[in-house]
Amino acid sequence: MSKIAVIGGGIIGVATAYELAKLGEEVILFEKNYFGSGSTFRCATGIRAQFTDEANIRLMKYSVERWEKLEEELNFDINFRQTGYLFLATSEDEVEAFKANIKLQNRFGVPTRLIDMDEAREIVPILNTEPFLAGAWNPKDGKANPFKTLFAYLFRAREMGIDAREHTEVIGFEREGNTITAVKFRHNGRIERVRVDAVLNAANAWAPLINEMAGLKRNLVPITAYKHQLVKTEPLEPGQAEPLVCPPSWNDAYIIQDGEDGGIICGAGIEHKAKSLNDVEPTYDFLRGVLSYAVKIAPPLRYAHIVRQWAGFYAKPPDSNPAIGKLLDNFYIAAGFSGHGFMMAPAVGQAMAELMTKGRSSVPLDWEWYDPYRFERGELRSSAFQIG
Ligand code: FAD
């Protein structure tokens, strides 16, 4: 049994800690704030396999299969529901692009199909069908509760004996050659160290700082934090907009009905580079912008009260694909998940745990695609399809 440090108590770090515990490893999980306080508890709940490239489609096809069994495996109600994602086309060119994506997704077993607006209206009763020509519909996409999912993983991991520490900040490493030998951390003003056999950097927006602590260049994995925001309406009758509904050509604007309380979560690609890694202040321009799209997608929303607005980070590499893999002999990274880290966590957590302990994984994860050294080689991938 080796001792593995996981840095970052978001969904990726916690899911990986759980998978490592399942494999019988001794795990120490560090979170500088409270669990979920990074991007995870700010996310829009969405889970989809509708990507536009082979690597992300195959990874998410597998991840959705894990999501389907997660509630039973974790023995916890995480409110995972396959309520679908519905993308809407506003031009003939976009319909053709949808058809090409659907063909690619079908090739890997994702059952997306093109639907007309009558069917779209049956699926989303408050939809304004008039501006749209067709929809790309995958009923197997869905949503889950990020709070319950993170705690479900954490509770089970703790039952298996992981040492999970909140308000404990990693501040440095001891390194011999290409091997990290110890992690230094601060808790309640006290600095301590622990010897470790391997380390995972799962710090997402903060990952470049952790890489630097390990003696690597800060921009080796160039992740930039963009402020992304959401607003939520008062609860509506269930069944009004259960799928995530998104016309990508309208600035990636989307609506999705919260699976817990029925409020409609509204998002859009109105993003700003974060001024700092504390810059999570919601902005008025987003509120105005997102609602102008939301009421065009679903006109009855103009009568709904907004009860909440919040912001978090899309931690983005230049191609919006995460960096997943090995950086030093025993130092690994899974970070930079942009708008799709929550949905990817079941697959990525398993893949990372297997890579770190066995050197290979049964998860269909294309290690070359996500290689963290690709930026240094100037090899960007085609941009991952990014919404919520
Ligand atoms: P995080 O949750 O950010 O966790 C990283 C953790 O590392 C943080 O808690 C941080 O405090 C900790 N940390 C940093 N430095 C240190 C240190 N030195 N020591 C100890 N701990 C440290 N994804 C989806 O899949 N579906 C969606 O619908 C979706 N919608 C989104 C909507 C919004 C508005 C936002 C902001 C994001 C959305 N995302 C969505 C993206 C998703 O939230 C993230 O990709 C995912 O949560 C990333 O998880 P993570 O564990 O990698 O990072």
Coordinates of C-alpha atoms and ligand atoms in Angstrom, one line a residue:
M1 CA 0.0 0.0 0.0
S2 CA 1.4 3.4 -0.9
K3 CA 0.5 6.8 0.6
I4 CA -1.0 9.1 -2.0
A5 CA -1.7 12.8 -1.6
V6 CA -4.6 14.4 -3.5
I7 CA -4.6 18.2 -3.6
G8 CA -8.0 19.8 -4.2
G9 CA -11.3 18.8 -2.6
G10 CA -13.5 19.4 -5.6
I11 CA -15.4 16.6 -7.4
I12 CA -12.2 15.5 -9.3
G13 CA -10.1 15.2 -6.2
V14 CA -12.8 13.6 -4.1
A15 CA -13.8 11.1 -6.8
T16 CA -10.2 10.1 -7.3
A17 CA -9.6 9.8 -3.5
Y18 CA -12.6 7.4 -3.4
E19 CA -11.3 5.3 -6.3
L20 CA -7.9 5.1 -4.7
A21 CA -9.4 4.0 -1.5
K22 CA -11.3 1.3 -3.4
L23 CA -8.0 0.1 -4.7
G24 CA -6.7 -0.2 -1.2
E25 CA -4.4 2.8 -1.2
E26 CA -3.8 5.1 1.8
V27 CA -5.0 8.6 0.8
I28 CA -4.6 12.0 2.3
L29 CA -6.8 14.6 0.7
F30 CA -6.1 18.3 1.1
E31 CA -8.6 21.1 0.6
K32 CA -7.6 24.6 1.5
N33 CA -11.1 25.9 2.0
Y34 CA -14.2 23.7 2.4
F35 CA -15.0 20.7 0.2
G36 CA -16.6 21.7 -3.0
S37 CA -15.8 25.4 -2.5
G38 CA -14.0 25.8 -5.8
S39 CA -15.9 25.3 -9.1
T40 CA -17.8 22.2 -8.0
F41 CA -20.6 23.7 -5.8
R42 CA -21.1 26.5 -8.4
C43 CA -21.8 24.2 -11.4
A44 CA -25.0 24.0 -13.4
T45 CA -25.5 20.2 -12.7
G46 CA -25.3 19.2 -16.3
I47 CA -24.0 15.8 -17.7
R48 CA -23.7 15.1 -21.4
A49 CA -22.0 12.9 -23.9
Q50 CA -22.9 15.3 -26.7
F51 CA -19.3 16.5 -27.6
T52 CA -17.9 17.1 -31.0
D53 CA -14.7 15.1 -30.9
E54 CA -14.0 11.4 -30.4
A55 CA -11.9 11.7 -27.2
N56 CA -14.6 13.6 -25.2
I57 CA -17.5 11.6 -26.6
R58 CA -15.9 8.3 -25.6
L59 CA -14.9 9.5 -22.2
M60 CA -18.3 10.9 -21.5
K61 CA -20.1 7.8 -22.9
Y62 CA -18.2 5.9 -20.2
S63 CA -18.8 8.5 -17.6
V64 CA -22.5 8.5 -18.1
E65 CA -22.5 4.7 -17.7
R66 CA -20.7 5.2 -14.4
W67 CA -23.3 7.9 -13.4
E68 CA -26.1 5.4 -14.2
K69 CA -24.8 3.1 -11.4
L70 CA -23.3 5.7 -9.0
E71 CA -26.3 6.1 -6.8
E72 CA -26.4 2.4 -6.1
E73 CA -22.6 2.1 -5.8
L74 CA -22.3 5.0 -3.3
N75 CA -25.6 4.1 -1.6
F76 CA -26.6 7.7 -1.6
D77 CA -29.4 9.8 -3.3
I78 CA -27.4 12.0 -5.7
N79 CA -30.5 12.9 -7.8
F80 CA -29.0 11.7 -11.0
R81 CA -31.7 11.9 -13.7
Q82 CA -31.4 11.3 -17.4
T83 CA -33.5 14.2 -18.5
G84 CA -31.5 14.8 -21.7
Y85 CA -29.7 17.7 -23.4
L86 CA -31.4 19.5 -26.3
F87 CA -29.3 21.7 -28.6
L88 CA -31.2 24.0 -31.0
A89 CA -30.1 25.1 -34.4
T90 CA -30.9 28.5 -35.8
S91 CA -29.6 28.1 -39.4
E92 CA -29.4 25.5 -42.1
D93 CA -25.6 25.5 -41.7
E94 CA -26.0 24.6 -38.0
V95 CA -28.5 21.8 -38.8
E96 CA -25.8 20.3 -41.1
A97 CA -23.2 20.7 -38.3
F98 CA -25.6 19.0 -35.8
K99 CA -26.0 16.1 -38.3
A100 CA -22.3 15.6 -38.5
N101 CA -21.9 15.6 -34.7
I102 CA -24.8 13.2 -34.3
K103 CA -23.2 10.8 -36.8
L104 CA -19.9 11.0 -34.8
Q105 CA -21.7 10.5 -31.5
N106 CA -23.8 7.6 -32.9
R107 CA -20.6 5.9 -34.1
F108 CA -19.5 5.6 -30.4
G109 CA -22.9 4.5 -29.2
V110 CA -24.3 7.8 -28.0
P111 CA -28.0 7.7 -29.1
T112 CA -28.4 11.4 -30.1
R113 CA -30.9 12.1 -32.9
L114 CA -32.2 15.1 -34.9
I115 CA -35.7 16.1 -33.8
D116 CA -38.2 18.6 -35.2
M117 CA -39.7 21.5 -33.2
D118 CA -43.0 19.6 -32.5
E119 CA -41.1 17.0 -30.6
A120 CA -38.9 19.6 -29.0
R121 CA -42.1 21.3 -27.6
E122 CA -43.3 18.1 -26.2
I123 CA -40.0 17.7 -24.3
V124 CA -39.8 21.3 -23.2
P125 CA -43.4 22.7 -22.8
I126 CA -42.2 26.3 -22.2
L127 CA -39.9 26.3 -25.3
N128 CA -40.3 29.1 -28.0
T129 CA -40.0 26.9 -31.1
E130 CA -40.2 29.8 -33.6
P131 CA -36.5 30.7 -33.9
F132 CA -35.3 27.2 -34.2
L133 CA -35.0 24.8 -37.2
A134 CA -34.1 21.5 -35.5
G135 CA -32.7 20.0 -32.3
A136 CA -30.0 17.5 -31.4
W137 CA -31.5 15.4 -28.6
N138 CA -29.8 12.8 -26.4
P139 CA -32.2 11.5 -23.8
K140 CA -29.4 9.8 -22.0
D141 CA -27.7 13.1 -21.0
G142 CA -28.8 14.4 -17.7
K143 CA -28.1 16.1 -14.4
A144 CA -27.2 15.4 -10.8
N145 CA -26.9 17.3 -7.5
P146 CA -23.3 18.4 -7.2
F147 CA -23.5 18.8 -3.4
K148 CA -24.9 15.4 -2.8
T149 CA -22.5 13.8 -5.3
L150 CA -19.4 15.2 -3.7
F151 CA -20.5 14.3 -0.2
A152 CA -21.6 10.8 -1.4
Y153 CA -18.0 10.2 -2.7
L154 CA -16.5 11.7 0.4
F155 CA -18.6 9.7 2.9
R156 CA -17.8 6.5 1.2
A157 CA -14.1 7.4 0.9
R158 CA -13.9 8.3 4.6
E159 CA -15.6 5.0 5.5
M160 CA -12.7 3.3 3.6
G161 CA -10.3 5.2 5.8
I162 CA -9.1 8.2 3.8
D163 CA -7.7 11.1 5.7
A164 CA -9.7 14.1 4.3
R165 CA -8.7 17.5 5.6
E166 CA -10.5 20.7 5.0
H167 CA -9.1 24.2 5.7
T168 CA -5.7 22.6 5.1
E169 CA -3.6 24.3 2.4
V170 CA -0.7 22.7 0.5
I171 CA 2.1 25.1 0.5
G172 CA 5.0 23.2 -1.0
F173 CA 6.8 19.9 -1.6
E174 CA 10.1 18.2 -1.0
R175 CA 11.5 16.7 -4.2
E176 CA 14.4 14.4 -4.9
G177 CA 15.2 14.4 -8.7
N178 CA 11.9 13.8 -10.4
T179 CA 10.2 12.3 -7.3
I180 CA 8.1 14.2 -4.8
T181 CA 8.9 12.8 -1.3
A182 CA 6.8 14.9 1.0
V183 CA 4.0 17.5 1.0
K184 CA 4.1 20.6 3.2
F185 CA 0.8 22.0 4.4
R186 CA -0.7 24.6 6.7
H187 CA -3.6 24.1 9.0
N188 CA -4.7 26.6 11.7
G189 CA -1.4 28.6 11.2
R190 CA 0.7 25.4 11.9
I191 CA 3.0 24.1 9.2
E192 CA 3.5 20.3 8.9
R193 CA 4.8 17.8 6.4
V194 CA 3.9 14.3 5.4
R195 CA 5.9 11.8 3.5
V196 CA 4.1 10.5 0.4
D197 CA 4.7 8.1 -2.5
A198 CA 2.6 9.9 -5.1
V199 CA 0.7 13.2 -5.5
L200 CA -2.3 14.2 -7.6
N201 CA -2.7 17.9 -8.5
A202 CA -6.5 18.3 -8.7
A203 CA -6.6 22.0 -7.9
N204 CA -8.3 23.0 -11.2
A205 CA -8.0 26.9 -11.4
W206 CA -5.1 26.8 -8.8
A207 CA -3.3 23.9 -10.5
P208 CA -0.5 26.1 -12.1
L209 CA 0.4 27.3 -8.6
I210 CA 0.7 23.7 -7.4
N211 CA 2.8 22.8 -10.4
E212 CA 5.1 25.7 -9.5
M213 CA 5.4 24.4 -5.9
A214 CA 6.6 21.1 -7.5
G215 CA 9.4 22.9 -9.3
L216 CA 7.7 23.0 -12.7
K217 CA 7.0 26.1 -14.8
R218 CA 3.8 27.8 -13.8
N219 CA 2.6 27.9 -17.4
L220 CA 3.6 24.4 -18.3
V221 CA -0.1 23.6 -18.1
P222 CA -1.5 27.1 -18.9
I223 CA -4.9 27.1 -17.1
T224 CA -6.7 30.5 -17.0
A225 CA -9.6 31.2 -14.7
Y226 CA -12.6 32.7 -16.4
K227 CA -15.5 33.9 -14.4
H228 CA -18.7 32.1 -15.3
Q229 CA -22.1 32.9 -13.8
L230 CA -25.5 31.5 -13.4
V231 CA -28.9 32.9 -12.3
K232 CA -31.7 30.8 -10.9
T233 CA -35.5 31.5 -10.9
E234 CA -38.0 30.7 -8.2
P235 CA -39.3 27.1 -8.4
L236 CA -41.5 26.3 -11.3
E237 CA -43.8 23.3 -11.8
P238 CA -41.6 20.3 -12.5
G239 CA -41.4 19.2 -16.2
Q240 CA -41.2 22.7 -17.7
A241 CA -37.6 22.5 -18.8
E242 CA -36.1 19.3 -17.4
P243 CA -33.4 18.9 -20.1
L244 CA -30.5 21.3 -20.6
V245 CA -31.7 23.4 -23.5
C246 CA -29.1 25.4 -25.5
P247 CA -29.0 27.2 -28.8
P248 CA -25.2 27.3 -29.2
S249 CA -25.3 30.2 -31.7
W250 CA -26.9 32.4 -29.0
N251 CA -23.7 32.7 -27.1
D252 CA -24.0 29.2 -25.7
A253 CA -27.0 30.4 -23.6
Y254 CA -28.8 27.6 -21.8
I255 CA -31.6 26.9 -19.3
I256 CA -32.0 23.8 -17.2
Q257 CA -34.6 23.1 -14.5
D258 CA -32.9 22.3 -11.1
G259 CA -33.7 18.6 -10.3
E260 CA -34.1 19.5 -6.6
D261 CA -36.3 22.5 -6.3
G262 CA -37.6 23.2 -9.8
G263 CA -35.9 26.6 -10.2
I264 CA -34.6 27.3 -13.7
I265 CA -30.9 27.7 -13.9
C266 CA -29.8 30.1 -16.7
G267 CA -26.3 30.3 -18.1
A268 CA -24.5 31.8 -21.1
G269 CA -21.0 32.1 -22.5
I270 CA -20.7 35.7 -21.2
E271 CA -17.3 35.3 -19.6
H272 CA -14.6 37.5 -18.2
K273 CA -11.1 36.6 -17.4
A274 CA -11.1 36.5 -13.5
K275 CA -9.2 39.4 -12.0
S276 CA -7.8 37.1 -9.3
L277 CA -8.5 33.6 -7.9
N278 CA -10.8 35.3 -5.5
D279 CA -12.9 37.1 -8.1
V280 CA -16.3 35.4 -7.8
E281 CA -18.4 38.5 -7.5
P282 CA -21.5 38.2 -9.7
T283 CA -22.0 41.1 -12.3
Y284 CA -25.0 43.0 -13.5
D285 CA -24.0 42.8 -17.2
F286 CA -24.3 39.0 -16.9
L287 CA -27.7 39.2 -15.2
R288 CA -29.0 41.4 -18.0
G289 CA -27.3 39.4 -20.8
V290 CA -28.3 35.9 -19.7
L291 CA -31.9 36.9 -19.1
S292 CA -32.3 38.4 -22.5
Y293 CA -31.4 35.0 -23.9
A294 CA -33.4 32.9 -21.4
V295 CA -36.7 34.7 -22.1
K296 CA -36.1 34.2 -25.9
I297 CA -35.6 30.5 -25.3
A298 CA -38.6 30.2 -22.9
P299 CA -40.8 33.3 -22.9
P300 CA -42.8 32.4 -19.7
L301 CA -39.5 33.0 -17.8
R302 CA -40.2 36.7 -18.1
Y303 CA -42.7 36.3 -15.3
A304 CA -40.4 34.3 -13.0
H305 CA -38.6 35.9 -10.1
I306 CA -34.8 35.6 -10.0
V307 CA -33.8 34.3 -6.6
R308 CA -30.1 33.8 -6.9
Q309 CA -27.0 34.7 -9.0
W310 CA -23.6 33.4 -8.4
A311 CA -20.2 33.0 -10.1
G312 CA -17.4 30.5 -10.3
F313 CA -14.4 29.6 -12.5
Y314 CA -14.2 27.8 -15.8
A315 CA -10.5 26.8 -15.4
K316 CA -9.5 26.7 -19.0
P317 CA -6.5 25.5 -20.9
P318 CA -6.2 27.1 -24.4
D319 CA -8.1 24.3 -26.0
S320 CA -10.7 23.8 -23.2
N321 CA -9.7 20.2 -22.8
P322 CA -8.4 19.2 -19.4
A323 CA -4.8 18.2 -18.6
I324 CA -4.8 14.6 -17.4
G325 CA -1.7 12.5 -16.9
K326 CA 1.8 12.4 -15.4
L327 CA 4.1 15.4 -14.9
L328 CA 6.9 13.8 -12.9
D329 CA 7.8 10.3 -11.8
N330 CA 5.1 10.3 -9.1
F331 CA 3.4 13.7 -9.6
Y332 CA 0.1 13.7 -11.6
I333 CA -2.4 16.2 -12.8
A334 CA -6.1 16.2 -13.5
A335 CA -7.1 19.8 -13.9
G336 CA -8.4 22.5 -16.2
F337 CA -11.9 21.1 -16.7
S338 CA -13.5 24.2 -18.1
G339 CA -17.3 23.7 -18.1
H340 CA -17.3 19.9 -18.0
G341 CA -15.4 18.6 -14.8
F342 CA -18.5 17.6 -12.9
M343 CA -19.8 15.4 -15.6
M344 CA -16.4 13.8 -16.2
A345 CA -15.5 13.1 -12.6
P346 CA -16.7 9.4 -12.4
A347 CA -14.6 8.4 -15.4
V348 CA -11.6 10.7 -14.6
G349 CA -11.5 9.7 -10.9
Q350 CA -11.4 6.0 -11.9
A351 CA -8.8 6.6 -14.7
M352 CA -6.5 8.6 -12.5
A353 CA -6.6 6.1 -9.6
E354 CA -5.8 3.3 -12.0
L355 CA -3.0 5.2 -13.7
M356 CA -1.4 6.2 -10.4
T357 CA -1.5 2.6 -9.0
K358 CA -1.2 0.3 -12.0
G359 CA 0.3 2.6 -14.7
R360 CA -2.7 2.0 -17.0
S361 CA -6.4 2.2 -16.9
S362 CA -9.4 0.3 -18.3
V363 CA -11.3 3.6 -18.8
P364 CA -11.5 4.7 -22.4
L365 CA -9.5 7.8 -21.8
D366 CA -7.3 9.0 -24.6
W367 CA -4.2 9.9 -22.6
E368 CA -2.5 11.4 -25.6
W369 CA -5.4 13.8 -26.2
Y370 CA -5.3 15.1 -22.6
D371 CA -1.5 14.9 -22.3
P372 CA -0.5 17.7 -19.9
Y373 CA 2.8 18.3 -21.9
R374 CA 0.9 19.0 -25.1
F375 CA 1.0 22.8 -24.5
E376 CA 4.8 22.8 -24.2
R377 CA 4.9 21.0 -27.5
G378 CA 2.6 23.5 -29.0
E379 CA 0.0 20.8 -29.8
L380 CA -3.4 22.1 -29.1
R381 CA -6.4 19.8 -29.6
S382 CA -9.6 20.9 -31.4
S383 CA -11.5 23.0 -28.8
A384 CA -13.7 20.9 -26.5
F385 CA -17.4 21.9 -27.0
Q386 CA -17.9 24.0 -24.0
I387 CA -21.2 25.0 -22.4
G388 CA -22.4 23.9 -19.0
Ligands
FAD1 P1 -12.7 22.5 -8.1 O1 -14.0 22.2 -7.7 O2 -12.4 23.9 -8.5 O3 -11.7 22.1 -6.9 C1 -10.4 22.4 -6.8 C2 -10.1 22.6 -5.3 O4 -8.7 22.8 -5.1 C3 -10.8 23.9 -4.7 O5 -11.8 23.5 -3.8 C4 -9.6 24.7 -4.1 O6 -10.0 25.3 -2.9 C5 -8.6 23.5 -3.9 N1 -7.2 24.0 -3.8 C6 -6.6 24.9 -4.5 N2 -5.3 25.2 -4.1 C7 -5.2 24.4 -3.0 C8 -4.1 24.2 -2.1 N3 -2.9 24.8 -2.2 N4 -4.2 23.3 -1.1 C9 -5.4 22.6 -1.0 N5 -6.4 22.8 -1.8 C10 -6.3 23.6 -2.8 N6 -19.3 21.2 -15.2 C11 -20.2 20.2 -15.6 O7 -19.7 19.0 -15.8 N7 -21.5 20.4 -15.8 C12 -22.0 21.7 -15.7 O8 -23.2 21.9 -15.9 C13 -21.1 22.7 -15.3 N8 -21.6 24.0 -15.1 C14 -20.8 24.9 -14.6 C15 -21.3 26.2 -14.3 C16 -20.5 27.2 -13.7 C17 -21.1 28.6 -13.5 C18 -19.2 26.9 -13.4 C19 -18.3 27.9 -12.7 C20 -18.7 25.6 -13.6 C21 -19.4 24.7 -14.3 N9 -19.0 23.4 -14.6 C22 -19.8 22.4 -15.0 C23 -17.5 23.1 -14.4 C24 -17.3 22.3 -13.1 O9 -17.9 23.0 -12.0 C25 -15.8 22.1 -12.9 O10 -15.2 21.7 -14.1 C26 -15.5 21.1 -11.8 O11 -16.3 21.4 -10.6 C27 -14.1 21.0 -11.5 O12 -13.9 20.2 -10.4 P2 -12.4 20.1 -9.8 O13 -12.5 19.2 -8.7 O14 -11.4 19.9 -10.9 O15 -12.1 21.6 -9.3

